[in-house]
Amino acid sequence: MIDRIFAAALFLLALGYGCVALTLHAPFQYDPLGPETWPRLLALALAIASVAMARRPDSNPDWHGATAIRSLLTIGSALLAYAILFEPLGFILSTALFCTLTARYLGADWLRSALFGVGMGVGGYALCAWILALNVPAGLLPL
């Protein structure tokens, strides 16, 4: 039953995300598909996955109760903080902070978590800004 409840919540999320995605319009096309296509495709993929989950739920789901809810709320809160801090702190700092804290939450020690976070922040920025030529916020760092 929990699978179907989760699938219904995901489907509602897909509908909301899809409605917002339909309002996106780029002032110019720099991509053959256009930047507004990807959010629409993500909404469609989420809707299809949620319907598939509702149609074929797990026959014996392993529900961990409060532990699972606490983990979901913790990671969800971290993702929300990442989204809020993305513009003011910039790509590198916000990604490094998010990845460090997430790795630490998942059990890595502080040194490995920090190395992973900094690697993801710098490596992700190099990939997005320099290789893919995407506009990502520099934030507090003078890049």
XYZ file of C-alpha atoms in Angstrom:
143
model
C 0.000 0.000 0.000
C 2.840 2.390 0.806
C 4.145 1.996 -2.760
C 0.852 3.230 -4.167
C 0.746 6.184 -1.793
C 4.297 7.104 -2.777
C 3.441 6.632 -6.465
C 0.437 8.947 -6.090
C 2.619 11.587 -4.426
C 5.194 11.270 -7.228
C 2.463 11.575 -9.844
C 1.177 14.781 -8.217
C 4.754 16.070 -8.150
C 5.113 15.212 -11.852
C 1.887 17.078 -12.654
C 3.003 20.163 -10.745
C 6.480 20.078 -12.244
C 4.987 19.543 -15.700
C 2.679 22.544 -15.311
C 5.622 24.739 -14.343
C 7.713 23.265 -17.181
C 5.026 24.194 -19.703
C 5.346 27.861 -18.711
C 9.086 27.978 -19.510
C 10.014 29.780 -22.717
C 13.547 30.641 -23.775
C 14.049 34.025 -25.441
C 16.301 32.400 -28.027
C 17.144 28.896 -29.121
C 20.731 27.841 -28.568
C 19.891 24.141 -28.533
C 17.941 22.286 -31.238
C 15.484 21.007 -28.642
C 15.467 24.182 -26.601
C 16.061 24.494 -22.869
C 12.390 24.098 -22.050
C 12.269 20.544 -23.467
C 14.301 18.887 -20.712
C 12.024 19.839 -17.789
C 9.045 18.616 -19.811
C 10.764 15.304 -20.509
C 11.669 14.927 -16.826
C 8.039 15.535 -15.831
C 6.902 12.934 -18.354
C 9.484 10.393 -17.164
C 8.444 10.938 -13.529
C 4.773 10.520 -14.423
C 5.469 7.276 -16.322
C 7.609 5.912 -13.475
C 4.948 6.730 -10.885
C 2.228 5.022 -12.929
C 4.456 1.959 -13.344
C 5.080 1.899 -9.595
C 1.365 2.137 -8.854
C 0.530 -0.657 -11.299
C 3.159 -3.082 -9.972
C 3.872 -2.326 -6.316
C 6.305 -4.375 -4.288
C 4.475 -7.369 -2.831
C 6.357 -7.146 0.449
C 7.841 -3.668 0.889
C 10.505 -3.306 3.540
C 9.235 -0.319 5.531
C 11.612 0.990 8.159
C 9.176 3.404 9.788
C 10.599 6.426 11.543
C 14.182 5.726 10.442
C 13.239 5.898 6.760
C 11.141 9.024 7.243
C 13.953 10.735 9.165
C 16.455 9.885 6.410
C 14.126 11.134 3.680
C 13.461 14.371 5.556
C 17.171 14.898 6.223
C 18.232 14.410 2.601
C 15.199 16.351 1.357
C 16.118 19.250 3.639
C 19.694 19.128 2.398
C 18.470 19.285 -1.212
C 16.224 22.233 -0.371
C 19.119 24.050 1.313
C 21.299 23.294 -1.728
C 18.693 24.832 -4.041
C 18.350 27.919 -1.836
C 22.118 28.436 -1.473
C 22.967 27.673 -5.115
C 22.746 31.280 -6.361
C 24.195 33.162 -3.363
C 27.096 30.778 -2.662
C 27.661 29.705 -6.254
C 28.068 26.292 -7.857
C 31.384 25.280 -6.305
C 30.687 26.225 -2.683
C 27.083 25.019 -2.559
C 27.919 21.727 -4.301
C 30.960 21.149 -2.091
C 28.902 21.834 1.040
C 26.008 19.615 -0.071
C 28.235 16.721 -1.162
C 30.382 16.914 1.979
C 27.412 16.854 4.341
C 25.621 14.142 2.359
C 28.705 11.918 2.289
C 29.161 12.458 6.015
C 25.502 11.591 6.639
C 25.941 8.395 4.624
C 28.825 7.297 6.830
C 32.087 8.613 5.401
C 34.595 10.236 7.746
C 35.095 14.010 7.641
C 38.297 13.935 5.577
C 36.877 11.720 2.826
C 33.601 13.636 2.887
C 35.437 16.949 2.436
C 37.648 15.585 -0.336
C 34.593 14.199 -2.111
C 32.678 17.476 -1.683
C 35.502 19.665 -2.973
C 36.147 17.264 -5.849
C 32.491 17.309 -6.871
C 32.273 21.094 -6.560
C 35.409 21.855 -8.574
C 34.984 18.941 -10.992
C 31.324 19.720 -11.557
C 32.112 23.369 -12.191
C 34.863 22.452 -14.647
C 32.510 20.124 -16.485
C 29.550 22.496 -16.570
C 31.257 25.857 -17.061
C 34.322 25.048 -19.110
C 33.538 21.864 -21.023
C 29.770 22.179 -21.549
C 29.876 26.006 -21.594
C 26.845 26.313 -19.288
C 26.144 29.393 -17.226
C 26.565 28.392 -13.608
C 26.720 30.915 -10.779
C 30.154 31.781 -9.449
C 28.646 33.096 -6.212
C 31.189 34.223 -3.638
C 34.199 32.971 -5.604
C 35.750 35.357 -8.164
C 35.817 33.082 -11.210
